Amino acid sequence: MTRLLSDVAPTAPAPLPVRPRSRGRFVLGLFAILASAGIALVTVTDPYAGATAAPFYQQPVLVKATGVQRYKIAGGYVDIDISRDGYKVVDAPAPAPAPKTAAGGAAAASASASAASYTTPVGTAQTYAAKAVASRGWAPSEFSCLVNLWNRESGWNTHAANPSGAYGIPQALPGSKMATAGPDWQNSYQTQINWGLGYIAGSYGSPCGAWAHSNAYNWY
């Protein structure tokens, strides 16, 4: 038998099955929330609080960085003008001439040789000696004794030299003793006579005393 479509009652669609929610997913979500809250609390509170077991433990001091320090120096300043002094170019001084040692030495040697070659006349030396004897207060006879004494010793020659080292009119031994009367003792009859009269006065008292000693011992 044939059924008409109108005779067939429409049927409602079958409902989709509904899966019941699992408790495990809810528990996991709740745990995640609690863990996040715990991490946030750790960052806010002191992480070392309650964790110090040793009594000597010291909590580190957290130093806060300070800002950059700036200093300002107050004061005036002075402008300094730096310049270089001027200069002048001059010629180098000419070298000093070398001392004429050779010529000077030759001239001195020549003068010394001339003085040594010149012999004072006996009369000139005796005239000076006569005045020197009188200035000491001695009698004229003392001068006569002096003439005889130095005639024997040197002949009144200013350059008379003896191999023993005696030198000059009074025959001083050595001749350099007469340097006490003057530096020109080698050529000056005045220096030699002055020294000789001083020696005679000190050793024999007078020229006649020296002459007597020379006659007795052949020296004075």
mmCIF file with all atom_site columns, C-alpha atoms in Angstrom:
data_model
loop_
_atom_site.group_PDB
_atom_site.id
_atom_site.type_symbol
_atom_site.label_atom_id
_atom_site.label_alt_id
_atom_site.label_comp_id
_atom_site.label_asym_id
_atom_site.label_entity_id
_atom_site.label_seq_id
_atom_site.pdbx_PDB_ins_code
_atom_site.Cartn_x
_atom_site.Cartn_y
_atom_site.Cartn_z
_atom_site.occupancy
_atom_site.B_iso_or_equiv
_atom_site.pdbx_formal_charge
_atom_site.auth_seq_id
_atom_site.auth_comp_id
_atom_site.auth_asym_id
_atom_site.auth_atom_id
_atom_site.pdbx_PDB_model_num
ATOM 1   C CA . MET A 1 1   ? 0.000   0.000   0.000  1.00 0.00 ? 1   MET A CA 1
ATOM 2   C CA . THR A 1 2   ? 1.167   3.347   -0.914 1.00 0.00 ? 2   THR A CA 1
ATOM 3   C CA . ARG A 1 3   ? 1.507   6.060   1.731  1.00 0.00 ? 3   ARG A CA 1
ATOM 4   C CA . LEU A 1 4   ? 1.241   9.613   0.846  1.00 0.00 ? 4   LEU A CA 1
ATOM 5   C CA . LEU A 1 5   ? 3.842   12.142  1.896  1.00 0.00 ? 5   LEU A CA 1
ATOM 6   C CA . SER A 1 6   ? 1.186   14.143  3.574  1.00 0.00 ? 6   SER A CA 1
ATOM 7   C CA . ASP A 1 7   ? 0.314   11.253  5.657  1.00 0.00 ? 7   ASP A CA 1
ATOM 8   C CA . VAL A 1 8   ? 3.808   10.989  7.036  1.00 0.00 ? 8   VAL A CA 1
ATOM 9   C CA . ALA A 1 9   ? 4.386   13.087  10.119 1.00 0.00 ? 9   ALA A CA 1
ATOM 10  C CA . PRO A 1 10  ? 7.602   15.120  10.064 1.00 0.00 ? 10  PRO A CA 1
ATOM 11  C CA . THR A 1 11  ? 10.304  14.008  12.406 1.00 0.00 ? 11  THR A CA 1
ATOM 12  C CA . ALA A 1 12  ? 12.461  16.395  14.508 1.00 0.00 ? 12  ALA A CA 1
ATOM 13  C CA . PRO A 1 13  ? 16.267  16.252  14.085 1.00 0.00 ? 13  PRO A CA 1
ATOM 14  C CA . ALA A 1 14  ? 18.101  14.244  16.668 1.00 0.00 ? 14  ALA A CA 1
ATOM 15  C CA . PRO A 1 15  ? 19.834  16.446  19.342 1.00 0.00 ? 15  PRO A CA 1
ATOM 16  C CA . LEU A 1 16  ? 23.683  16.550  19.379 1.00 0.00 ? 16  LEU A CA 1
ATOM 17  C CA . PRO A 1 17  ? 25.246  14.757  22.255 1.00 0.00 ? 17  PRO A CA 1
ATOM 18  C CA . VAL A 1 18  ? 26.523  17.073  24.958 1.00 0.00 ? 18  VAL A CA 1
ATOM 19  C CA . ARG A 1 19  ? 29.975  16.183  26.473 1.00 0.00 ? 19  ARG A CA 1
ATOM 20  C CA . PRO A 1 20  ? 30.021  16.788  30.163 1.00 0.00 ? 20  PRO A CA 1
ATOM 21  C CA . ARG A 1 21  ? 32.789  19.233  31.336 1.00 0.00 ? 21  ARG A CA 1
ATOM 22  C CA . SER A 1 22  ? 35.757  17.644  32.952 1.00 0.00 ? 22  SER A CA 1
ATOM 23  C CA . ARG A 1 23  ? 36.792  18.633  36.497 1.00 0.00 ? 23  ARG A CA 1
ATOM 24  C CA . GLY A 1 24  ? 40.437  18.196  35.677 1.00 0.00 ? 24  GLY A CA 1
ATOM 25  C CA . ARG A 1 25  ? 40.507  21.210  33.360 1.00 0.00 ? 25  ARG A CA 1
ATOM 26  C CA . PHE A 1 26  ? 38.985  23.369  36.073 1.00 0.00 ? 26  PHE A CA 1
ATOM 27  C CA . VAL A 1 27  ? 41.559  22.239  38.601 1.00 0.00 ? 27  VAL A CA 1
ATOM 28  C CA . LEU A 1 28  ? 44.424  22.985  36.217 1.00 0.00 ? 28  LEU A CA 1
ATOM 29  C CA . GLY A 1 29  ? 43.116  26.491  35.578 1.00 0.00 ? 29  GLY A CA 1
ATOM 30  C CA . LEU A 1 30  ? 42.812  27.171  39.285 1.00 0.00 ? 30  LEU A CA 1
ATOM 31  C CA . PHE A 1 31  ? 46.385  25.949  39.900 1.00 0.00 ? 31  PHE A CA 1
ATOM 32  C CA . ALA A 1 32  ? 47.733  28.217  37.180 1.00 0.00 ? 32  ALA A CA 1
ATOM 33  C CA . ILE A 1 33  ? 46.057  31.219  38.768 1.00 0.00 ? 33  ILE A CA 1
ATOM 34  C CA . LEU A 1 34  ? 47.493  30.389  42.180 1.00 0.00 ? 34  LEU A CA 1
ATOM 35  C CA . ALA A 1 35  ? 51.001  29.924  40.743 1.00 0.00 ? 35  ALA A CA 1
ATOM 36  C CA . SER A 1 36  ? 50.876  33.301  39.033 1.00 0.00 ? 36  SER A CA 1
ATOM 37  C CA . ALA A 1 37  ? 49.744  34.952  42.254 1.00 0.00 ? 37  ALA A CA 1
ATOM 38  C CA . GLY A 1 38  ? 52.598  33.273  44.164 1.00 0.00 ? 38  GLY A CA 1
ATOM 39  C CA . ILE A 1 39  ? 55.230  34.551  41.742 1.00 0.00 ? 39  ILE A CA 1
ATOM 40  C CA . ALA A 1 40  ? 53.847  38.058  42.027 1.00 0.00 ? 40  ALA A CA 1
ATOM 41  C CA . LEU A 1 41  ? 53.992  37.899  45.815 1.00 0.00 ? 41  LEU A CA 1
ATOM 42  C CA . VAL A 1 42  ? 57.601  36.715  45.724 1.00 0.00 ? 42  VAL A CA 1
ATOM 43  C CA . THR A 1 43  ? 58.651  39.700  43.664 1.00 0.00 ? 43  THR A CA 1
ATOM 44  C CA . VAL A 1 44  ? 56.862  42.093  46.037 1.00 0.00 ? 44  VAL A CA 1
ATOM 45  C CA . THR A 1 45  ? 58.003  40.651  49.350 1.00 0.00 ? 45  THR A CA 1
ATOM 46  C CA . ASP A 1 46  ? 61.614  40.111  50.555 1.00 0.00 ? 46  ASP A CA 1
ATOM 47  C CA . PRO A 1 47  ? 62.859  36.888  48.974 1.00 0.00 ? 47  PRO A CA 1
ATOM 48  C CA . TYR A 1 48  ? 65.301  36.338  51.835 1.00 0.00 ? 48  TYR A CA 1
ATOM 49  C CA . ALA A 1 49  ? 62.740  36.745  54.610 1.00 0.00 ? 49  ALA A CA 1
ATOM 50  C CA . GLY A 1 50  ? 62.554  33.629  56.751 1.00 0.00 ? 50  GLY A CA 1
ATOM 51  C CA . ALA A 1 51  ? 65.354  31.930  54.814 1.00 0.00 ? 51  ALA A CA 1
ATOM 52  C CA . THR A 1 52  ? 68.261  32.865  57.053 1.00 0.00 ? 52  THR A CA 1
ATOM 53  C CA . ALA A 1 53  ? 69.259  29.884  59.074 1.00 0.00 ? 53  ALA A CA 1
ATOM 54  C CA . ALA A 1 54  ? 72.675  31.102  60.357 1.00 0.00 ? 54  ALA A CA 1
ATOM 55  C CA . PRO A 1 55  ? 72.638  33.624  63.241 1.00 0.00 ? 55  PRO A CA 1
ATOM 56  C CA . PHE A 1 56  ? 75.619  35.575  61.774 1.00 0.00 ? 56  PHE A CA 1
ATOM 57  C CA . TYR A 1 57  ? 74.032  36.113  58.412 1.00 0.00 ? 57  TYR A CA 1
ATOM 58  C CA . GLN A 1 58  ? 73.662  39.773  57.410 1.00 0.00 ? 58  GLN A CA 1
ATOM 59  C CA . GLN A 1 59  ? 71.210  40.896  54.882 1.00 0.00 ? 59  GLN A CA 1
ATOM 60  C CA . PRO A 1 60  ? 72.946  42.699  52.013 1.00 0.00 ? 60  PRO A CA 1
ATOM 61  C CA . VAL A 1 61  ? 72.299  46.391  51.791 1.00 0.00 ? 61  VAL A CA 1
ATOM 62  C CA . LEU A 1 62  ? 70.871  47.464  48.518 1.00 0.00 ? 62  LEU A CA 1
ATOM 63  C CA . VAL A 1 63  ? 72.415  50.746  47.462 1.00 0.00 ? 63  VAL A CA 1
ATOM 64  C CA . LYS A 1 64  ? 70.370  52.917  45.275 1.00 0.00 ? 64  LYS A CA 1
ATOM 65  C CA . ALA A 1 65  ? 72.285  54.494  42.458 1.00 0.00 ? 65  ALA A CA 1
ATOM 66  C CA . THR A 1 66  ? 72.604  58.226  42.794 1.00 0.00 ? 66  THR A CA 1
ATOM 67  C CA . GLY A 1 67  ? 72.474  60.746  40.079 1.00 0.00 ? 67  GLY A CA 1
ATOM 68  C CA . VAL A 1 68  ? 75.551  62.119  38.297 1.00 0.00 ? 68  VAL A CA 1
ATOM 69  C CA . GLN A 1 69  ? 77.378  64.679  40.429 1.00 0.00 ? 69  GLN A CA 1
ATOM 70  C CA . ARG A 1 70  ? 78.164  67.995  38.884 1.00 0.00 ? 70  ARG A CA 1
ATOM 71  C CA . TYR A 1 71  ? 80.505  70.664  40.248 1.00 0.00 ? 71  TYR A CA 1
ATOM 72  C CA . LYS A 1 72  ? 80.609  74.263  39.294 1.00 0.00 ? 72  LYS A CA 1
ATOM 73  C CA . ILE A 1 73  ? 83.794  76.273  39.917 1.00 0.00 ? 73  ILE A CA 1
ATOM 74  C CA . ALA A 1 74  ? 83.257  79.957  40.314 1.00 0.00 ? 74  ALA A CA 1
ATOM 75  C CA . GLY A 1 75  ? 86.011  82.501  39.829 1.00 0.00 ? 75  GLY A CA 1
ATOM 76  C CA . GLY A 1 76  ? 87.464  84.991  37.468 1.00 0.00 ? 76  GLY A CA 1
ATOM 77  C CA . TYR A 1 77  ? 90.208  84.548  34.951 1.00 0.00 ? 77  TYR A CA 1
ATOM 78  C CA . VAL A 1 78  ? 92.999  86.688  33.615 1.00 0.00 ? 78  VAL A CA 1
ATOM 79  C CA . ASP A 1 79  ? 93.943  86.972  30.006 1.00 0.00 ? 79  ASP A CA 1
ATOM 80  C CA . ILE A 1 80  ? 97.665  86.350  29.502 1.00 0.00 ? 80  ILE A CA 1
ATOM 81  C CA . ASP A 1 81  ? 99.304  87.753  26.455 1.00 0.00 ? 81  ASP A CA 1
ATOM 82  C CA . ILE A 1 82  ? 102.106 85.415  25.445 1.00 0.00 ? 82  ILE A CA 1
ATOM 83  C CA . SER A 1 83  ? 104.657 86.840  23.091 1.00 0.00 ? 83  SER A CA 1
ATOM 84  C CA . ARG A 1 84  ? 108.319 86.228  22.361 1.00 0.00 ? 84  ARG A CA 1
ATOM 85  C CA . ASP A 1 85  ? 110.918 88.889  22.870 1.00 0.00 ? 85  ASP A CA 1
ATOM 86  C CA . GLY A 1 86  ? 112.622 90.277  19.865 1.00 0.00 ? 86  GLY A CA 1
ATOM 87  C CA . TYR A 1 87  ? 116.162 89.373  19.034 1.00 0.00 ? 87  TYR A CA 1
ATOM 88  C CA . LYS A 1 88  ? 119.059 90.914  17.237 1.00 0.00 ? 88  LYS A CA 1
ATOM 89  C CA . VAL A 1 89  ? 121.587 89.086  15.160 1.00 0.00 ? 89  VAL A CA 1
ATOM 90  C CA . VAL A 1 90  ? 125.130 90.095  15.991 1.00 0.00 ? 90  VAL A CA 1
ATOM 91  C CA . ASP A 1 91  ? 128.423 88.846  14.712 1.00 0.00 ? 91  ASP A CA 1
ATOM 92  C CA . ALA A 1 92  ? 130.396 86.463  16.883 1.00 0.00 ? 92  ALA A CA 1
ATOM 93  C CA . PRO A 1 93  ? 133.182 88.183  18.787 1.00 0.00 ? 93  PRO A CA 1
ATOM 94  C CA . ALA A 1 94  ? 136.578 87.840  17.281 1.00 0.00 ? 94  ALA A CA 1
ATOM 95  C CA . PRO A 1 95  ? 138.806 85.355  19.113 1.00 0.00 ? 95  PRO A CA 1
ATOM 96  C CA . ALA A 1 96  ? 141.291 86.884  21.466 1.00 0.00 ? 96  ALA A CA 1
ATOM 97  C CA . PRO A 1 97  ? 144.803 86.895  20.097 1.00 0.00 ? 97  PRO A CA 1
ATOM 98  C CA . ALA A 1 98  ? 146.986 84.154  21.420 1.00 0.00 ? 98  ALA A CA 1
ATOM 99  C CA . PRO A 1 99  ? 149.465 85.326  24.013 1.00 0.00 ? 99  PRO A CA 1
ATOM 100 C CA . LYS A 1 100 ? 152.849 85.839  22.537 1.00 0.00 ? 100 LYS A CA 1
ATOM 101 C CA . THR A 1 101 ? 154.558 83.446  24.856 1.00 0.00 ? 101 THR A CA 1
ATOM 102 C CA . ALA A 1 102 ? 157.501 82.804  22.602 1.00 0.00 ? 102 ALA A CA 1
ATOM 103 C CA . ALA A 1 103 ? 158.200 86.453  21.869 1.00 0.00 ? 103 ALA A CA 1
ATOM 104 C CA . GLY A 1 104 ? 157.452 87.505  25.456 1.00 0.00 ? 104 GLY A CA 1
ATOM 105 C CA . GLY A 1 105 ? 159.668 84.782  26.820 1.00 0.00 ? 105 GLY A CA 1
ATOM 106 C CA . ALA A 1 106 ? 162.429 85.730  24.433 1.00 0.00 ? 106 ALA A CA 1
ATOM 107 C CA . ALA A 1 107 ? 162.172 89.385  25.457 1.00 0.00 ? 107 ALA A CA 1
ATOM 108 C CA . ALA A 1 108 ? 162.294 88.483  29.146 1.00 0.00 ? 108 ALA A CA 1
ATOM 109 C CA . ALA A 1 109 ? 165.251 86.205  28.576 1.00 0.00 ? 109 ALA A CA 1
ATOM 110 C CA . SER A 1 110 ? 166.996 88.930  26.605 1.00 0.00 ? 110 SER A CA 1
ATOM 111 C CA . ALA A 1 111 ? 166.413 91.477  29.377 1.00 0.00 ? 111 ALA A CA 1
ATOM 112 C CA . SER A 1 112 ? 167.687 89.036  31.983 1.00 0.00 ? 112 SER A CA 1
ATOM 113 C CA . ALA A 1 113 ? 170.749 88.278  29.893 1.00 0.00 ? 113 ALA A CA 1
ATOM 114 C CA . SER A 1 114 ? 171.436 91.980  29.449 1.00 0.00 ? 114 SER A CA 1
ATOM 115 C CA . ALA A 1 115 ? 171.205 92.588  33.184 1.00 0.00 ? 115 ALA A CA 1
ATOM 116 C CA . ALA A 1 116 ? 173.429 89.621  33.888 1.00 0.00 ? 116 ALA A CA 1
ATOM 117 C CA . SER A 1 117 ? 176.008 90.753  31.380 1.00 0.00 ? 117 SER A CA 1
ATOM 118 C CA . TYR A 1 118 ? 176.151 94.243  32.847 1.00 0.00 ? 118 TYR A CA 1
ATOM 119 C CA . THR A 1 119 ? 178.483 94.689  35.787 1.00 0.00 ? 119 THR A CA 1
ATOM 120 C CA . THR A 1 120 ? 178.020 97.680  38.019 1.00 0.00 ? 120 THR A CA 1
ATOM 121 C CA . PRO A 1 121 ? 181.163 99.782  38.211 1.00 0.00 ? 121 PRO A CA 1
ATOM 122 C CA . VAL A 1 122 ? 183.039 99.277  41.489 1.00 0.00 ? 122 VAL A CA 1
ATOM 123 C CA . GLY A 1 123 ? 183.007 102.993 42.229 1.00 0.00 ? 123 GLY A CA 1
ATOM 124 C CA . THR A 1 124 ? 179.216 103.129 41.897 1.00 0.00 ? 124 THR A CA 1
ATOM 125 C CA . ALA A 1 125 ? 178.747 100.204 44.283 1.00 0.00 ? 125 ALA A CA 1
ATOM 126 C CA . GLN A 1 126 ? 181.234 101.582 46.831 1.00 0.00 ? 126 GLN A CA 1
ATOM 127 C CA . THR A 1 127 ? 179.665 105.042 46.778 1.00 0.00 ? 127 THR A CA 1
ATOM 128 C CA . TYR A 1 128 ? 176.319 103.492 47.655 1.00 0.00 ? 128 TYR A CA 1
ATOM 129 C CA . ALA A 1 129 ? 177.942 101.329 50.355 1.00 0.00 ? 129 ALA A CA 1
ATOM 130 C CA . ALA A 1 130 ? 179.657 104.368 51.963 1.00 0.00 ? 130 ALA A CA 1
ATOM 131 C CA . LYS A 1 131 ? 176.290 106.093 52.354 1.00 0.00 ? 131 LYS A CA 1
ATOM 132 C CA . ALA A 1 132 ? 174.718 102.928 53.765 1.00 0.00 ? 132 ALA A CA 1
ATOM 133 C CA . VAL A 1 133 ? 177.518 102.543 56.328 1.00 0.00 ? 133 VAL A CA 1
ATOM 134 C CA . ALA A 1 134 ? 177.167 106.171 57.452 1.00 0.00 ? 134 ALA A CA 1
ATOM 135 C CA . SER A 1 135 ? 173.362 105.764 57.755 1.00 0.00 ? 135 SER A CA 1
ATOM 136 C CA . ARG A 1 136 ? 173.946 103.003 60.314 1.00 0.00 ? 136 ARG A CA 1
ATOM 137 C CA . GLY A 1 137 ? 176.071 105.342 62.454 1.00 0.00 ? 137 GLY A CA 1
ATOM 138 C CA . TRP A 1 138 ? 179.348 103.531 61.850 1.00 0.00 ? 138 TRP A CA 1
ATOM 139 C CA . ALA A 1 139 ? 182.667 105.417 61.674 1.00 0.00 ? 139 ALA A CA 1
ATOM 140 C CA . PRO A 1 140 ? 184.479 105.969 58.342 1.00 0.00 ? 140 PRO A CA 1
ATOM 141 C CA . SER A 1 141 ? 186.997 103.324 59.398 1.00 0.00 ? 141 SER A CA 1
ATOM 142 C CA . GLU A 1 142 ? 184.226 100.770 59.187 1.00 0.00 ? 142 GLU A CA 1
ATOM 143 C CA . PHE A 1 143 ? 183.831 101.566 55.522 1.00 0.00 ? 143 PHE A CA 1
ATOM 144 C CA . SER A 1 144 ? 187.541 100.927 54.985 1.00 0.00 ? 144 SER A CA 1
ATOM 145 C CA . CYS A 1 145 ? 187.184 97.487  56.606 1.00 0.00 ? 145 CYS A CA 1
ATOM 146 C CA . LEU A 1 146 ? 184.178 96.797  54.364 1.00 0.00 ? 146 LEU A CA 1
ATOM 147 C CA . VAL A 1 147 ? 186.151 97.712  51.225 1.00 0.00 ? 147 VAL A CA 1
ATOM 148 C CA . ASN A 1 148 ? 188.949 95.325  52.181 1.00 0.00 ? 148 ASN A CA 1
ATOM 149 C CA . LEU A 1 149 ? 186.507 92.528  53.092 1.00 0.00 ? 149 LEU A CA 1
ATOM 150 C CA . TRP A 1 150 ? 184.513 92.575  49.851 1.00 0.00 ? 150 TRP A CA 1
ATOM 151 C CA . ASN A 1 151 ? 187.619 93.121  47.722 1.00 0.00 ? 151 ASN A CA 1
ATOM 152 C CA . ARG A 1 152 ? 188.765 89.718  49.015 1.00 0.00 ? 152 ARG A CA 1
ATOM 153 C CA . GLU A 1 153 ? 185.367 88.051  48.658 1.00 0.00 ? 153 GLU A CA 1
ATOM 154 C CA . SER A 1 154 ? 184.119 89.243  45.254 1.00 0.00 ? 154 SER A CA 1
ATOM 155 C CA . GLY A 1 155 ? 186.020 92.283  44.019 1.00 0.00 ? 155 GLY A CA 1
ATOM 156 C CA . TRP A 1 156 ? 182.677 94.112  44.335 1.00 0.00 ? 156 TRP A CA 1
ATOM 157 C CA . ASN A 1 157 ? 181.247 92.182  41.380 1.00 0.00 ? 157 ASN A CA 1
ATOM 158 C CA . THR A 1 158 ? 177.445 91.802  41.508 1.00 0.00 ? 158 THR A CA 1
ATOM 159 C CA . HIS A 1 159 ? 177.644 88.557  39.479 1.00 0.00 ? 159 HIS A CA 1
ATOM 160 C CA . ALA A 1 160 ? 180.538 86.936  41.247 1.00 0.00 ? 160 ALA A CA 1
ATOM 161 C CA . ALA A 1 161 ? 179.732 83.238  41.624 1.00 0.00 ? 161 ALA A CA 1
ATOM 162 C CA . ASN A 1 162 ? 181.600 80.621  43.633 1.00 0.00 ? 162 ASN A CA 1
ATOM 163 C CA . PRO A 1 163 ? 181.431 76.856  42.999 1.00 0.00 ? 163 PRO A CA 1
ATOM 164 C CA . SER A 1 164 ? 180.263 76.475  46.605 1.00 0.00 ? 164 SER A CA 1
ATOM 165 C CA . GLY A 1 165 ? 177.079 78.408  45.750 1.00 0.00 ? 165 GLY A CA 1
ATOM 166 C CA . ALA A 1 166 ? 178.118 81.762  47.182 1.00 0.00 ? 166 ALA A CA 1
ATOM 167 C CA . TYR A 1 167 ? 176.985 84.689  45.038 1.00 0.00 ? 167 TYR A CA 1
ATOM 168 C CA . GLY A 1 168 ? 177.190 88.461  44.624 1.00 0.00 ? 168 GLY A CA 1
ATOM 169 C CA . ILE A 1 169 ? 179.216 91.242  46.249 1.00 0.00 ? 169 ILE A CA 1
ATOM 170 C CA . PRO A 1 170 ? 178.842 89.884  49.825 1.00 0.00 ? 170 PRO A CA 1
ATOM 171 C CA . GLN A 1 171 ? 179.161 86.251  48.644 1.00 0.00 ? 171 GLN A CA 1
ATOM 172 C CA . ALA A 1 172 ? 175.933 85.090  50.316 1.00 0.00 ? 172 ALA A CA 1
ATOM 173 C CA . LEU A 1 173 ? 175.799 81.303  50.678 1.00 0.00 ? 173 LEU A CA 1
ATOM 174 C CA . PRO A 1 174 ? 173.534 80.371  49.082 1.00 0.00 ? 174 PRO A CA 1
ATOM 175 C CA . GLY A 1 175 ? 172.871 83.433  46.977 1.00 0.00 ? 175 GLY A CA 1
ATOM 176 C CA . SER A 1 176 ? 169.092 83.024  47.275 1.00 0.00 ? 176 SER A CA 1
ATOM 177 C CA . LYS A 1 177 ? 169.352 84.240  50.877 1.00 0.00 ? 177 LYS A CA 1
ATOM 178 C CA . MET A 1 178 ? 169.498 87.775  49.481 1.00 0.00 ? 178 MET A CA 1
ATOM 179 C CA . ALA A 1 179 ? 165.920 87.416  48.201 1.00 0.00 ? 179 ALA A CA 1
ATOM 180 C CA . THR A 1 180 ? 164.855 88.613  51.656 1.00 0.00 ? 180 THR A CA 1
ATOM 181 C CA . ALA A 1 181 ? 166.243 92.024  50.704 1.00 0.00 ? 181 ALA A CA 1
ATOM 182 C CA . GLY A 1 182 ? 164.614 92.131  47.261 1.00 0.00 ? 182 GLY A CA 1
ATOM 183 C CA . PRO A 1 183 ? 163.524 89.997  44.317 1.00 0.00 ? 183 PRO A CA 1
ATOM 184 C CA . ASP A 1 184 ? 166.277 91.495  42.111 1.00 0.00 ? 184 ASP A CA 1
ATOM 185 C CA . TRP A 1 185 ? 169.063 90.123  44.270 1.00 0.00 ? 185 TRP A CA 1
ATOM 186 C CA . GLN A 1 186 ? 170.825 88.474  41.316 1.00 0.00 ? 186 GLN A CA 1
ATOM 187 C CA . ASN A 1 187 ? 171.526 91.754  39.462 1.00 0.00 ? 187 ASN A CA 1
ATOM 188 C CA . SER A 1 188 ? 171.027 94.663  41.887 1.00 0.00 ? 188 SER A CA 1
ATOM 189 C CA . TYR A 1 189 ? 174.085 95.931  43.758 1.00 0.00 ? 189 TYR A CA 1
ATOM 190 C CA . GLN A 1 190 ? 171.829 97.942  46.117 1.00 0.00 ? 190 GLN A CA 1
ATOM 191 C CA . THR A 1 191 ? 169.920 94.808  47.162 1.00 0.00 ? 191 THR A CA 1
ATOM 192 C CA . GLN A 1 192 ? 173.140 92.862  47.647 1.00 0.00 ? 192 GLN A CA 1
ATOM 193 C CA . ILE A 1 193 ? 174.827 95.616  49.710 1.00 0.00 ? 193 ILE A CA 1
ATOM 194 C CA . ASN A 1 194 ? 171.752 96.100  51.905 1.00 0.00 ? 194 ASN A CA 1
ATOM 195 C CA . TRP A 1 195 ? 171.600 92.386  52.649 1.00 0.00 ? 195 TRP A CA 1
ATOM 196 C CA . GLY A 1 196 ? 175.391 92.172  53.251 1.00 0.00 ? 196 GLY A CA 1
ATOM 197 C CA . LEU A 1 197 ? 175.426 95.036  55.777 1.00 0.00 ? 197 LEU A CA 1
ATOM 198 C CA . GLY A 1 198 ? 172.487 93.489  57.623 1.00 0.00 ? 198 GLY A CA 1
ATOM 199 C CA . TYR A 1 199 ? 174.270 90.139  57.805 1.00 0.00 ? 199 TYR A CA 1
ATOM 200 C CA . ILE A 1 200 ? 177.530 91.754  59.060 1.00 0.00 ? 200 ILE A CA 1
ATOM 201 C CA . ALA A 1 201 ? 175.700 93.766  61.722 1.00 0.00 ? 201 ALA A CA 1
ATOM 202 C CA . GLY A 1 202 ? 173.853 90.683  62.958 1.00 0.00 ? 202 GLY A CA 1
ATOM 203 C CA . SER A 1 203 ? 176.836 88.309  62.937 1.00 0.00 ? 203 SER A CA 1
ATOM 204 C CA . TYR A 1 204 ? 179.865 90.513  63.792 1.00 0.00 ? 204 TYR A CA 1
ATOM 205 C CA . GLY A 1 205 ? 178.514 93.854  64.924 1.00 0.00 ? 205 GLY A CA 1
ATOM 206 C CA . SER A 1 206 ? 180.403 95.910  62.305 1.00 0.00 ? 206 SER A CA 1
ATOM 207 C CA . PRO A 1 207 ? 182.457 95.574  59.087 1.00 0.00 ? 207 PRO A CA 1
ATOM 208 C CA . CYS A 1 208 ? 185.737 95.680  61.059 1.00 0.00 ? 208 CYS A CA 1
ATOM 209 C CA . GLY A 1 209 ? 184.548 92.743  63.176 1.00 0.00 ? 209 GLY A CA 1
ATOM 210 C CA . ALA A 1 210 ? 183.776 90.751  60.018 1.00 0.00 ? 210 ALA A CA 1
ATOM 211 C CA . TRP A 1 211 ? 187.148 91.720  58.535 1.00 0.00 ? 211 TRP A CA 1
ATOM 212 C CA . ALA A 1 212 ? 188.993 90.454  61.622 1.00 0.00 ? 212 ALA A CA 1
ATOM 213 C CA . HIS A 1 213 ? 187.128 87.122  61.422 1.00 0.00 ? 213 HIS A CA 1
ATOM 214 C CA . SER A 1 214 ? 187.964 86.778  57.739 1.00 0.00 ? 214 SER A CA 1
ATOM 215 C CA . ASN A 1 215 ? 191.655 87.361  58.481 1.00 0.00 ? 215 ASN A CA 1
ATOM 216 C CA . ALA A 1 216 ? 191.568 84.681  61.180 1.00 0.00 ? 216 ALA A CA 1
ATOM 217 C CA . TYR A 1 217 ? 189.531 82.013  59.372 1.00 0.00 ? 217 TYR A CA 1
ATOM 218 C CA . ASN A 1 218 ? 189.576 83.092  55.730 1.00 0.00 ? 218 ASN A CA 1
ATOM 219 C CA . TRP A 1 219 ? 185.789 83.351  55.685 1.00 0.00 ? 219 TRP A CA 1
ATOM 220 C CA . TYR A 1 220 ? 183.138 85.366  57.426 1.00 0.00 ? 220 TYR A CA 1
#
